[in-house]
JSON list of C-alpha atoms in Angstrom, two decimals:
[
{"chain": "A", "resi": 349, "resn": "MET", "atom": "CA", "xyz": [0.00, 0.00, 0.00]},
{"chain": "A", "resi": 350, "resn": "PRO", "atom": "CA", "xyz": [1.43, 3.47, -0.91]},
{"chain": "A", "resi": 351, "resn": "THR", "atom": "CA", "xyz": [2.84, 5.45, 2.01]},
{"chain": "A", "resi": 352, "resn": "THR", "atom": "CA", "xyz": [0.52, 8.44, 1.43]},
{"chain": "A", "resi": 353, "resn": "MET", "atom": "CA", "xyz": [-2.57, 6.24, 1.48]},
{"chain": "A", "resi": 354, "resn": "LYS", "atom": "CA", "xyz": [-1.35, 4.49, 4.63]},
{"chain": "A", "resi": 355, "resn": "THR", "atom": "CA", "xyz": [-0.89, 7.87, 6.33]},
{"chain": "A", "resi": 356, "resn": "HIS", "atom": "CA", "xyz": [-4.41, 9.03, 5.39]},
{"chain": "A", "resi": 357, "resn": "LEU", "atom": "CA", "xyz": [-5.96, 5.78, 6.60]},
{"chain": "A", "resi": 358, "resn": "LEU", "atom": "CA", "xyz": [-4.00, 5.99, 9.83]},
{"chain": "A", "resi": 359, "resn": "TYR", "atom": "CA", "xyz": [-5.75, 9.28, 10.63]},
{"chain": "A", "resi": 360, "resn": "ILE", "atom": "CA", "xyz": [-9.18, 8.43, 9.24]},
{"chain": "A", "resi": 361, "resn": "LEU", "atom": "CA", "xyz": [-9.63, 4.89, 10.63]},
{"chain": "A", "resi": 362, "resn": "PRO", "atom": "CA", "xyz": [-9.67, 5.80, 14.36]},
{"chain": "A", "resi": 363, "resn": "MET", "atom": "CA", "xyz": [-12.21, 8.58, 13.66]},
{"chain": "A", "resi": 364, "resn": "LEU", "atom": "CA", "xyz": [-14.52, 6.16, 11.87]},
{"chain": "A", "resi": 365, "resn": "LEU", "atom": "CA", "xyz": [-14.25, 3.49, 14.54]},
{"chain": "A", "resi": 366, "resn": "LEU", "atom": "CA", "xyz": [-14.35, 5.70, 17.65]},
{"chain": "A", "resi": 367, "resn": "PRO", "atom": "CA", "xyz": [-18.17, 5.80, 18.04]},
{"chain": "A", "resi": 368, "resn": "THR", "atom": "CA", "xyz": [-18.40, 2.02, 17.69]},
{"chain": "A", "resi": 369, "resn": "VAL", "atom": "CA", "xyz": [-15.58, 1.48, 20.18]},
{"chain": "A", "resi": 370, "resn": "CYS", "atom": "CA", "xyz": [-17.16, 3.77, 22.76]},
{"chain": "A", "resi": 371, "resn": "MET", "atom": "CA", "xyz": [-20.61, 2.15, 22.45]},
{"chain": "A", "resi": 372, "resn": "ALA", "atom": "CA", "xyz": [-19.21, -1.36, 22.51]},
{"chain": "A", "resi": 373, "resn": "GLN", "atom": "CA", "xyz": [-17.69, -1.28, 25.96]},
{"chain": "A", "resi": 374, "resn": "THR", "atom": "CA", "xyz": [-20.95, -2.29, 27.71]},
{"chain": "A", "resi": 375, "resn": "ASP", "atom": "CA", "xyz": [-22.62, -4.28, 24.92]},
{"chain": "A", "resi": 376, "resn": "GLU", "atom": "CA", "xyz": [-22.94, -8.07, 25.15]},
{"chain": "A", "resi": 377, "resn": "ARG", "atom": "CA", "xyz": [-23.53, -10.60, 22.42]},
{"chain": "A", "resi": 378, "resn": "LYS", "atom": "CA", "xyz": [-27.21, -10.96, 21.65]},
{"chain": "A", "resi": 379, "resn": "TRP", "atom": "CA", "xyz": [-27.24, -12.89, 18.38]},
{"chain": "A", "resi": 380, "resn": "SER", "atom": "CA", "xyz": [-24.93, -14.10, 15.64]},
{"chain": "A", "resi": 381, "resn": "LEU", "atom": "CA", "xyz": [-24.79, -15.10, 12.00]},
{"chain": "A", "resi": 382, "resn": "GLU", "atom": "CA", "xyz": [-22.68, -18.06, 10.93]},
{"chain": "A", "resi": 383, "resn": "THR", "atom": "CA", "xyz": [-21.84, -19.92, 7.76]},
{"chain": "A", "resi": 384, "resn": "SER", "atom": "CA", "xyz": [-19.77, -23.05, 7.25]},
{"chain": "A", "resi": 385, "resn": "ILE", "atom": "CA", "xyz": [-18.75, -25.71, 4.76]},
{"chain": "A", "resi": 386, "resn": "GLY", "atom": "CA", "xyz": [-17.19, -29.14, 5.13]},
{"chain": "A", "resi": 387, "resn": "PRO", "atom": "CA", "xyz": [-17.16, -32.81, 4.14]},
{"chain": "A", "resi": 388, "resn": "SER", "atom": "CA", "xyz": [-20.07, -35.21, 4.70]},
{"chain": "A", "resi": 389, "resn": "ILE", "atom": "CA", "xyz": [-18.76, -38.69, 5.46]},
{"chain": "A", "resi": 390, "resn": "ILE", "atom": "CA", "xyz": [-20.76, -41.90, 5.14]},
{"chain": "A", "resi": 391, "resn": "GLN", "atom": "CA", "xyz": [-19.34, -45.42, 5.13]},
{"chain": "A", "resi": 392, "resn": "ASN", "atom": "CA", "xyz": [-18.76, -46.83, 1.66]},
{"chain": "A", "resi": 393, "resn": "LYS", "atom": "CA", "xyz": [-19.90, -50.44, 1.79]},
{"chain": "A", "resi": 394, "resn": "THR", "atom": "CA", "xyz": [-18.31, -51.35, -1.55]},
{"chain": "A", "resi": 395, "resn": "ASN", "atom": "CA", "xyz": [-14.80, -51.91, -2.87]},
{"chain": "A", "resi": 396, "resn": "ILE", "atom": "CA", "xyz": [-15.24, -49.27, -5.58]},
{"chain": "A", "resi": 397, "resn": "HIS", "atom": "CA", "xyz": [-13.01, -46.22, -5.29]},
{"chain": "A", "resi": 398, "resn": "ASN", "atom": "CA", "xyz": [-14.01, -42.85, -6.66]},
{"chain": "A", "resi": 399, "resn": "ARG", "atom": "CA", "xyz": [-12.22, -41.42, -9.62]},
{"chain": "A", "resi": 400, "resn": "PHE", "atom": "CA", "xyz": [-10.09, -38.39, -8.76]},
{"chain": "A", "resi": 401, "resn": "GLY", "atom": "CA", "xyz": [-9.84, -39.73, -5.20]},
{"chain": "A", "resi": 402, "resn": "VAL", "atom": "CA", "xyz": [-13.05, -37.98, -4.06]},
{"chain": "A", "resi": 403, "resn": "ASN", "atom": "CA", "xyz": [-14.72, -40.13, -1.40]},
{"chain": "A", "resi": 404, "resn": "ASP", "atom": "CA", "xyz": [-16.64, -37.63, 0.74]},
{"chain": "A", "resi": 405, "resn": "GLY", "atom": "CA", "xyz": [-19.68, -35.52, 0.06]},
{"chain": "A", "resi": 406, "resn": "PHE", "atom": "CA", "xyz": [-20.11, -31.83, 0.78]},
{"chain": "A", "resi": 407, "resn": "SER", "atom": "CA", "xyz": [-22.27, -29.73, 3.07]},
{"chain": "A", "resi": 408, "resn": "PHE", "atom": "CA", "xyz": [-23.07, -26.01, 3.34]},
{"chain": "A", "resi": 409, "resn": "TYR", "atom": "CA", "xyz": [-24.73, -24.33, 6.34]},
{"chain": "A", "resi": 410, "resn": "LEU", "atom": "CA", "xyz": [-26.15, -20.85, 6.94]},
{"chain": "A", "resi": 411, "resn": "GLY", "atom": "CA", "xyz": [-27.78, -19.98, 10.23]},
{"chain": "A", "resi": 412, "resn": "MET", "atom": "CA", "xyz": [-28.06, -17.78, 13.29]},
{"chain": "A", "resi": 413, "resn": "GLU", "atom": "CA", "xyz": [-27.86, -18.00, 17.08]},
{"chain": "A", "resi": 414, "resn": "TYR", "atom": "CA", "xyz": [-29.76, -16.15, 19.79]},
{"chain": "A", "resi": 415, "resn": "TYR", "atom": "CA", "xyz": [-27.91, -15.79, 23.10]},
{"chain": "A", "resi": 416, "resn": "LEU", "atom": "CA", "xyz": [-30.25, -16.39, 26.03]},
{"chain": "A", "resi": 417, "resn": "PRO", "atom": "CA", "xyz": [-29.77, -13.55, 28.59]},
{"chain": "A", "resi": 418, "resn": "SER", "atom": "CA", "xyz": [-27.62, -14.43, 31.61]},
{"chain": "A", "resi": 419, "resn": "SER", "atom": "CA", "xyz": [-27.28, -18.00, 30.40]},
{"chain": "A", "resi": 420, "resn": "PRO", "atom": "CA", "xyz": [-24.59, -20.22, 28.82]},
{"chain": "A", "resi": 421, "resn": "PHE", "atom": "CA", "xyz": [-27.18, -21.50, 26.33]},
{"chain": "A", "resi": 422, "resn": "VAL", "atom": "CA", "xyz": [-28.12, -20.24, 22.87]},
{"chain": "A", "resi": 423, "resn": "ALA", "atom": "CA", "xyz": [-30.99, -21.09, 20.55]},
{"chain": "A", "resi": 424, "resn": "LYS", "atom": "CA", "xyz": [-30.05, -21.67, 16.92]},
{"chain": "A", "resi": 425, "resn": "ALA", "atom": "CA", "xyz": [-31.70, -22.19, 13.56]},
{"chain": "A", "resi": 426, "resn": "GLY", "atom": "CA", "xyz": [-30.43, -22.55, 10.02]},
{"chain": "A", "resi": 427, "resn": "ILE", "atom": "CA", "xyz": [-30.52, -24.27, 6.65]},
{"chain": "A", "resi": 428, "resn": "MET", "atom": "CA", "xyz": [-28.13, -27.07, 5.66]},
{"chain": "A", "resi": 429, "resn": "SER", "atom": "CA", "xyz": [-27.58, -28.46, 2.19]},
{"chain": "A", "resi": 430, "resn": "ASP", "atom": "CA", "xyz": [-25.99, -31.91, 2.28]},
{"chain": "A", "resi": 431, "resn": "GLU", "atom": "CA", "xyz": [-24.61, -34.33, -0.30]},
{"chain": "A", "resi": 432, "resn": "LEU", "atom": "CA", "xyz": [-23.67, -37.92, 0.52]},
{"chain": "A", "resi": 433, "resn": "ILE", "atom": "CA", "xyz": [-21.53, -40.03, -1.79]},
{"chain": "A", "resi": 434, "resn": "LEU", "atom": "CA", "xyz": [-22.78, -43.60, -1.33]},
{"chain": "A", "resi": 435, "resn": "CYS", "atom": "CA", "xyz": [-20.42, -45.36, -3.75]},
{"chain": "A", "resi": 436, "resn": "THR", "atom": "CA", "xyz": [-19.06, -43.22, -6.56]},
{"chain": "A", "resi": 437, "resn": "GLN", "atom": "CA", "xyz": [-19.75, -39.59, -7.41]},
{"chain": "A", "resi": 438, "resn": "ASP", "atom": "CA", "xyz": [-22.53, -40.87, -9.65]},
{"chain": "A", "resi": 439, "resn": "VAL", "atom": "CA", "xyz": [-24.21, -42.67, -6.73]},
{"chain": "A", "resi": 440, "resn": "ASN", "atom": "CA", "xyz": [-25.10, -39.92, -4.30]},
{"chain": "A", "resi": 441, "resn": "LEU", "atom": "CA", "xyz": [-27.94, -38.38, -2.33]},
{"chain": "A", "resi": 442, "resn": "LYS", "atom": "CA", "xyz": [-28.64, -34.66, -1.96]},
{"chain": "A", "resi": 443, "resn": "TYR", "atom": "CA", "xyz": [-31.08, -33.05, 0.47]},
{"chain": "A", "resi": 444, "resn": "THR", "atom": "CA", "xyz": [-31.79, -29.85, 2.37]},
{"chain": "A", "resi": 445, "resn": "THR", "atom": "CA", "xyz": [-32.94, -29.52, 5.99]},
{"chain": "A", "resi": 446, "resn": "LEU", "atom": "CA", "xyz": [-34.15, -26.86, 8.41]},
{"chain": "A", "resi": 447, "resn": "ASN", "atom": "CA", "xyz": [-32.08, -27.21, 11.62]},
{"chain": "A", "resi": 448, "resn": "ILE", "atom": "CA", "xyz": [-33.55, -26.01, 14.93]},
{"chain": "A", "resi": 449, "resn": "GLY", "atom": "CA", "xyz": [-31.86, -26.51, 18.30]},
{"chain": "A", "resi": 450, "resn": "GLY", "atom": "CA", "xyz": [-29.36, -25.05, 20.69]},
{"chain": "A", "resi": 451, "resn": "ARG", "atom": "CA", "xyz": [-25.81, -24.96, 22.01]},
{"chain": "A", "resi": 452, "resn": "TRP", "atom": "CA", "xyz": [-24.20, -24.86, 25.44]},
{"chain": "A", "resi": 453, "resn": "TYR", "atom": "CA", "xyz": [-21.16, -22.60, 25.87]},
{"chain": "A", "resi": 454, "resn": "PRO", "atom": "CA", "xyz": [-19.58, -23.55, 29.23]},
{"chain": "A", "resi": 455, "resn": "ALA", "atom": "CA", "xyz": [-16.70, -21.03, 29.13]},
{"chain": "A", "resi": 456, "resn": "PRO", "atom": "CA", "xyz": [-16.98, -17.36, 30.20]},
{"chain": "A", "resi": 457, "resn": "ARG", "atom": "CA", "xyz": [-17.87, -15.19, 27.22]},
{"chain": "A", "resi": 458, "resn": "ARG", "atom": "CA", "xyz": [-14.73, -13.10, 27.64]},
{"chain": "A", "resi": 459, "resn": "TRP", "atom": "CA", "xyz": [-12.57, -16.06, 26.60]},
{"chain": "A", "resi": 460, "resn": "ILE", "atom": "CA", "xyz": [-11.36, -16.02, 23.00]},
{"chain": "A", "resi": 461, "resn": "LEU", "atom": "CA", "xyz": [-11.79, -19.81, 22.86]},
{"chain": "A", "resi": 462, "resn": "GLN", "atom": "CA", "xyz": [-15.43, -20.86, 23.17]},
{"chain": "A", "resi": 463, "resn": "PRO", "atom": "CA", "xyz": [-16.01, -24.64, 23.21]},
{"chain": "A", "resi": 464, "resn": "HIS", "atom": "CA", "xyz": [-19.60, -25.74, 22.73]},
{"chain": "A", "resi": 465, "resn": "LEU", "atom": "CA", "xyz": [-21.91, -28.75, 22.69]},
{"chain": "A", "resi": 466, "resn": "GLY", "atom": "CA", "xyz": [-25.02, -28.71, 20.54]},
{"chain": "A", "resi": 467, "resn": "LEU", "atom": "CA", "xyz": [-28.11, -30.59, 19.50]},
{"chain": "A", "resi": 468, "resn": "THR", "atom": "CA", "xyz": [-30.49, -29.89, 16.61]},
{"chain": "A", "resi": 469, "resn": "THR", "atom": "CA", "xyz": [-33.68, -31.36, 15.24]},
{"chain": "A", "resi": 470, "resn": "ASP", "atom": "CA", "xyz": [-33.51, -31.42, 11.44]},
{"chain": "A", "resi": 471, "resn": "LEU", "atom": "CA", "xyz": [-36.66, -31.15, 9.32]},
{"chain": "A", "resi": 472, "resn": "LEU", "atom": "CA", "xyz": [-36.48, -32.30, 5.69]},
{"chain": "A", "resi": 473, "resn": "LEU", "atom": "CA", "xyz": [-37.23, -29.52, 3.19]},
{"chain": "A", "resi": 474, "resn": "SER", "atom": "CA", "xyz": [-36.23, -31.31, 0.00]},
{"chain": "A", "resi": 475, "resn": "GLY", "atom": "CA", "xyz": [-34.62, -34.62, -0.86]},
{"chain": "A", "resi": 476, "resn": "GLU", "atom": "CA", "xyz": [-34.10, -37.22, -3.56]},
{"chain": "A", "resi": 477, "resn": "ASN", "atom": "CA", "xyz": [-36.57, -39.90, -2.49]},
{"chain": "A", "resi": 478, "resn": "GLY", "atom": "CA", "xyz": [-37.77, -42.84, -4.54]},
{"chain": "A", "resi": 479, "resn": "SER", "atom": "CA", "xyz": [-36.37, -45.29, -7.04]},
{"chain": "A", "resi": 480, "resn": "TYR", "atom": "CA", "xyz": [-34.01, -44.40, -9.85]},
{"chain": "A", "resi": 481, "resn": "LYS", "atom": "CA", "xyz": [-32.19, -45.96, -12.79]},
{"chain": "A", "resi": 482, "resn": "ALA", "atom": "CA", "xyz": [-29.44, -44.41, -14.89]},
{"chain": "A", "resi": 483, "resn": "GLU", "atom": "CA", "xyz": [-27.08, -45.50, -17.63]},
{"chain": "A", "resi": 484, "resn": "LYS", "atom": "CA", "xyz": [-23.89, -43.77, -18.74]},
{"chain": "A", "resi": 485, "resn": "ILE", "atom": "CA", "xyz": [-22.19, -44.82, -21.96]},
{"chain": "A", "resi": 486, "resn": "SER", "atom": "CA", "xyz": [-18.80, -43.55, -23.06]},
{"chain": "A", "resi": 487, "resn": "LEU", "atom": "CA", "xyz": [-15.87, -44.82, -25.10]},
{"chain": "A", "resi": 488, "resn": "GLN", "atom": "CA", "xyz": [-14.16, -46.04, -21.94]},
{"chain": "A", "resi": 489, "resn": "LYS", "atom": "CA", "xyz": [-17.02, -47.73, -20.09]},
{"chain": "A", "resi": 490, "resn": "HIS", "atom": "CA", "xyz": [-20.71, -48.44, -19.74]},
{"chain": "A", "resi": 491, "resn": "GLU", "atom": "CA", "xyz": [-22.23, -47.79, -16.30]},
{"chain": "A", "resi": 492, "resn": "THR", "atom": "CA", "xyz": [-25.62, -48.92, -15.00]},
{"chain": "A", "resi": 493, "resn": "ILE", "atom": "CA", "xyz": [-27.02, -47.66, -11.70]},
{"chain": "A", "resi": 494, "resn": "THR", "atom": "CA", "xyz": [-30.31, -48.64, -10.07]},
{"chain": "A", "resi": 495, "resn": "GLY", "atom": "CA", "xyz": [-31.45, -47.95, -6.53]},
{"chain": "A", "resi": 496, "resn": "HIS", "atom": "CA", "xyz": [-33.82, -46.44, -4.02]},
{"chain": "A", "resi": 497, "resn": "ASN", "atom": "CA", "xyz": [-33.31, -43.61, -1.52]},
{"chain": "A", "resi": 498, "resn": "HIS", "atom": "CA", "xyz": [-35.47, -42.62, 1.43]},
{"chain": "A", "resi": 499, "resn": "SER", "atom": "CA", "xyz": [-34.59, -39.51, 3.46]},
{"chain": "A", "resi": 500, "resn": "SER", "atom": "CA", "xyz": [-36.07, -39.16, 6.94]},
{"chain": "A", "resi": 501, "resn": "THR", "atom": "CA", "xyz": [-38.55, -36.37, 7.59]},
{"chain": "A", "resi": 502, "resn": "ILE", "atom": "CA", "xyz": [-36.89, -35.77, 10.98]},
{"chain": "A", "resi": 503, "resn": "THR", "atom": "CA", "xyz": [-33.30, -36.39, 12.05]},
{"chain": "A", "resi": 504, "resn": "PHE", "atom": "CA", "xyz": [-31.28, -35.46, 15.15]},
{"chain": "A", "resi": 505, "resn": "THR", "atom": "CA", "xyz": [-27.73, -34.12, 15.20]},
{"chain": "A", "resi": 506, "resn": "PRO", "atom": "CA", "xyz": [-25.50, -33.83, 18.31]},
{"chain": "A", "resi": 507, "resn": "SER", "atom": "CA", "xyz": [-22.34, -31.77, 17.82]},
{"chain": "A", "resi": 508, "resn": "VAL", "atom": "CA", "xyz": [-19.15, -30.58, 19.50]},
{"chain": "A", "resi": 509, "resn": "GLY", "atom": "CA", "xyz": [-17.02, -27.66, 18.41]},
{"chain": "A", "resi": 510, "resn": "VAL", "atom": "CA", "xyz": [-15.02, -24.57, 19.29]},
{"chain": "A", "resi": 511, "resn": "ASP", "atom": "CA", "xyz": [-15.11, -20.90, 18.28]},
{"chain": "A", "resi": 512, "resn": "LEU", "atom": "CA", "xyz": [-11.90, -18.89, 18.10]},
{"chain": "A", "resi": 513, "resn": "TYR", "atom": "CA", "xyz": [-12.46, -15.13, 18.33]},
{"chain": "A", "resi": 514, "resn": "LEU", "atom": "CA", "xyz": [-9.99, -13.23, 16.16]},
{"chain": "A", "resi": 515, "resn": "MET", "atom": "CA", "xyz": [-11.72, -9.99, 17.21]},
{"chain": "A", "resi": 516, "resn": "SER", "atom": "CA", "xyz": [-14.49, -9.24, 19.69]},
{"chain": "A", "resi": 517, "resn": "SER", "atom": "CA", "xyz": [-17.26, -9.94, 17.16]},
{"chain": "A", "resi": 518, "resn": "ILE", "atom": "CA", "xyz": [-15.50, -12.07, 14.54]},
{"chain": "A", "resi": 519, "resn": "ALA", "atom": "CA", "xyz": [-14.74, -15.75, 15.09]},
{"chain": "A", "resi": 520, "resn": "ILE", "atom": "CA", "xyz": [-13.72, -18.75, 13.06]},
{"chain": "A", "resi": 521, "resn": "PHE", "atom": "CA", "xyz": [-14.98, -22.14, 14.18]},
{"chain": "A", "resi": 522, "resn": "ALA", "atom": "CA", "xyz": [-14.72, -25.87, 13.68]},
{"chain": "A", "resi": 523, "resn": "GLN", "atom": "CA", "xyz": [-17.45, -28.36, 14.51]},
{"chain": "A", "resi": 524, "resn": "TYR", "atom": "CA", "xyz": [-17.94, -32.12, 14.35]},
{"chain": "A", "resi": 525, "resn": "SER", "atom": "CA", "xyz": [-21.46, -33.52, 14.22]},
{"chain": "A", "resi": 526, "resn": "TYR", "atom": "CA", "xyz": [-23.12, -36.88, 13.75]},
{"chain": "A", "resi": 527, "resn": "ARG", "atom": "CA", "xyz": [-26.51, -36.95, 12.06]},
{"chain": "A", "resi": 528, "resn": "ILE", "atom": "CA", "xyz": [-28.81, -39.70, 13.38]},
{"chain": "A", "resi": 529, "resn": "ASP", "atom": "CA", "xyz": [-31.32, -40.67, 10.70]},
{"chain": "A", "resi": 530, "resn": "THR", "atom": "CA", "xyz": [-34.53, -42.00, 12.23]},
{"chain": "A", "resi": 531, "resn": "ASP", "atom": "CA", "xyz": [-35.71, -43.70, 9.02]},
{"chain": "A", "resi": 532, "resn": "GLY", "atom": "CA", "xyz": [-33.16, -42.83, 6.33]},
{"chain": "A", "resi": 533, "resn": "ARG", "atom": "CA", "xyz": [-31.98, -45.66, 4.11]},
{"chain": "A", "resi": 534, "resn": "TYR", "atom": "CA", "xyz": [-30.57, -46.44, 0.70]},
{"chain": "A", "resi": 535, "resn": "ARG", "atom": "CA", "xyz": [-29.91, -49.40, -1.56]},
{"chain": "A", "resi": 536, "resn": "PHE", "atom": "CA", "xyz": [-28.36, -49.56, -5.00]},
{"chain": "A", "resi": 537, "resn": "SER", "atom": "CA", "xyz": [-26.74, -51.77, -7.61]},
{"chain": "A", "resi": 538, "resn": "TYR", "atom": "CA", "xyz": [-23.83, -50.47, -9.65]},
{"chain": "A", "resi": 539, "resn": "SER", "atom": "CA", "xyz": [-22.09, -52.12, -12.58]},
{"chain": "A", "resi": 540, "resn": "SER", "atom": "CA", "xyz": [-19.71, -51.04, -15.30]},
{"chain": "A", "resi": 541, "resn": "THR", "atom": "CA", "xyz": [-17.29, -52.51, -17.79]},
{"chain": "A", "resi": 542, "resn": "GLN", "atom": "CA", "xyz": [-14.56, -51.93, -15.18]},
{"chain": "A", "resi": 543, "resn": "PHE", "atom": "CA", "xyz": [-16.35, -53.59, -12.22]},
{"chain": "A", "resi": 544, "resn": "PRO", "atom": "CA", "xyz": [-18.68, -56.53, -11.70]},
{"chain": "A", "resi": 545, "resn": "THR", "atom": "CA", "xyz": [-22.13, -55.70, -10.35]},
{"chain": "A", "resi": 546, "resn": "VAL", "atom": "CA", "xyz": [-21.94, -54.43, -6.79]},
{"chain": "A", "resi": 547, "resn": "SER", "atom": "CA", "xyz": [-24.93, -54.01, -4.47]},
{"chain": "A", "resi": 548, "resn": "ALA", "atom": "CA", "xyz": [-25.04, -52.21, -1.14]},
{"chain": "A", "resi": 549, "resn": "HIS", "atom": "CA", "xyz": [-27.55, -50.87, 1.34]},
{"chain": "A", "resi": 550, "resn": "GLY", "atom": "CA", "xyz": [-27.56, -49.09, 4.68]},
{"chain": "A", "resi": 551, "resn": "ASN", "atom": "CA", "xyz": [-28.94, -46.26, 6.74]},
{"chain": "A", "resi": 552, "resn": "LEU", "atom": "CA", "xyz": [-28.12, -42.60, 6.21]},
{"chain": "A", "resi": 553, "resn": "ASP", "atom": "CA", "xyz": [-26.41, -41.90, 9.55]},
{"chain": "A", "resi": 554, "resn": "HIS", "atom": "CA", "xyz": [-23.30, -39.89, 8.74]},
{"chain": "A", "resi": 555, "resn": "GLN", "atom": "CA", "xyz": [-20.62, -37.53, 10.01]},
{"chain": "A", "resi": 556, "resn": "ASN", "atom": "CA", "xyz": [-20.05, -33.87, 9.19]},
{"chain": "A", "resi": 557, "resn": "TRP", "atom": "CA", "xyz": [-16.99, -31.67, 9.68]},
{"chain": "A", "resi": 558, "resn": "GLN", "atom": "CA", "xyz": [-17.83, -27.98, 9.45]},
{"chain": "A", "resi": 559, "resn": "PHE", "atom": "CA", "xyz": [-15.41, -25.03, 9.21]},
{"chain": "A", "resi": 560, "resn": "GLY", "atom": "CA", "xyz": [-16.80, -21.54, 9.17]},
{"chain": "A", "resi": 561, "resn": "LEU", "atom": "CA", "xyz": [-17.07, -17.88, 10.10]},
{"chain": "A", "resi": 562, "resn": "LYS", "atom": "CA", "xyz": [-19.24, -16.24, 12.75]},
{"chain": "A", "resi": 563, "resn": "LEU", "atom": "CA", "xyz": [-20.24, -12.60, 13.26]},
{"chain": "A", "resi": 564, "resn": "THR", "atom": "CA", "xyz": [-21.84, -11.59, 16.57]},
{"chain": "A", "resi": 565, "resn": "PHE", "atom": "CA", "xyz": [-24.15, -8.61, 17.16]},
{"chain": "A", "resi": 566, "resn": "PRO", "atom": "CA", "xyz": [-24.20, -5.89, 18.32]},
{"chain": "A", "resi": 567, "resn": "PHE", "atom": "CA", "xyz": [-21.01, -5.72, 16.29]},
{"chain": "A", "resi": 568, "resn": "ILE", "atom": "CA", "xyz": [-18.22, -4.72, 18.68]},
{"chain": "A", "resi": 569, "resn": "LEU", "atom": "CA", "xyz": [-14.82, -3.22, 18.03]},
{"chain": "A", "resi": 570, "resn": "THR", "atom": "CA", "xyz": [-12.72, -2.60, 21.14]},
{"chain": "A", "resi": 571, "resn": "SER", "atom": "CA", "xyz": [-9.58, -0.50, 21.28]},
{"chain": "A", "resi": 572, "resn": "LYS", "atom": "CA", "xyz": [-7.60, -3.75, 21.19]},
{"chain": "A", "resi": 573, "resn": "ASP", "atom": "CA", "xyz": [-9.44, -4.78, 18.01]},
{"chain": "A", "resi": 574, "resn": "VAL", "atom": "CA", "xyz": [-8.63, -1.44, 16.41]},
{"chain": "A", "resi": 575, "resn": "ASN", "atom": "CA", "xyz": [-4.95, -1.75, 17.31]},
{"chain": "A", "resi": 576, "resn": "THR", "atom": "CA", "xyz": [-4.87, -5.26, 15.86]},
{"chain": "A", "resi": 577, "resn": "LEU", "atom": "CA", "xyz": [-6.57, -4.07, 12.68]},
{"chain": "A", "resi": 578, "resn": "ILE", "atom": "CA", "xyz": [-4.18, -1.13, 12.30]},
{"chain": "A", "resi": 579, "resn": "ASP", "atom": "CA", "xyz": [-1.17, -3.40, 12.88]},
{"chain": "A", "resi": 580, "resn": "TYR", "atom": "CA", "xyz": [-2.46, -5.77, 10.19]},
{"chain": "A", "resi": 581, "resn": "LEU", "atom": "CA", "xyz": [-3.21, -3.01, 7.66]},
{"chain": "A", "resi": 582, "resn": "PHE", "atom": "CA", "xyz": [0.08, -1.23, 8.14]},
{"chain": "A", "resi": 583, "resn": "ASP", "atom": "CA", "xyz": [2.35, -4.25, 8.69]},
{"chain": "A", "resi": 584, "resn": "LYS", "atom": "CA", "xyz": [3.53, -3.16, 12.13]}
]
């Protein structure tokens, strides 16, 4: 960054942030927005390995928390889009759920590390249910896939994770969860010119690793946050 621009920002930045810093001294977290992505992992009950080495599905989450006053508990709600790879990337299941539940934060809120335990009830919004059959023909191989998927209307997901606050209102987090499918199941048969016919079945219980970003509100910037931000911007 040019020296002249750095000098101007050095004078302007504290003036812009001063009202927020002054108001933030007595504010506490009331709610938050969070988003995360990560792999969805379900046991592959076949000996077929995915091309390109991709064995896990993918999940995306967007949600919010509400901090219960004078309590270590929060209520949370959000939307999760999930993909499970059952055998190969061509044998998968995609669905979307509404997640409602809560978390327990046992550590004092002033700590920059915030471990948490959570539990959500997940309501199915959309899913790939029913029987299917597909054929793929190319110069290299001929694939045939038949099967049936059934996604549960309601599932339950316990979780454990930790938030790391980089600033007073900005945190990164990691979370592990295990989705318990009350009635989710799949079965399929897969064959190609490269493999003999393989059949598998099972339930849709699976693991998720989530890595994400959280913003808490009212959005707070303390004097320490400002100093950290200035040090980062100006390479001090």
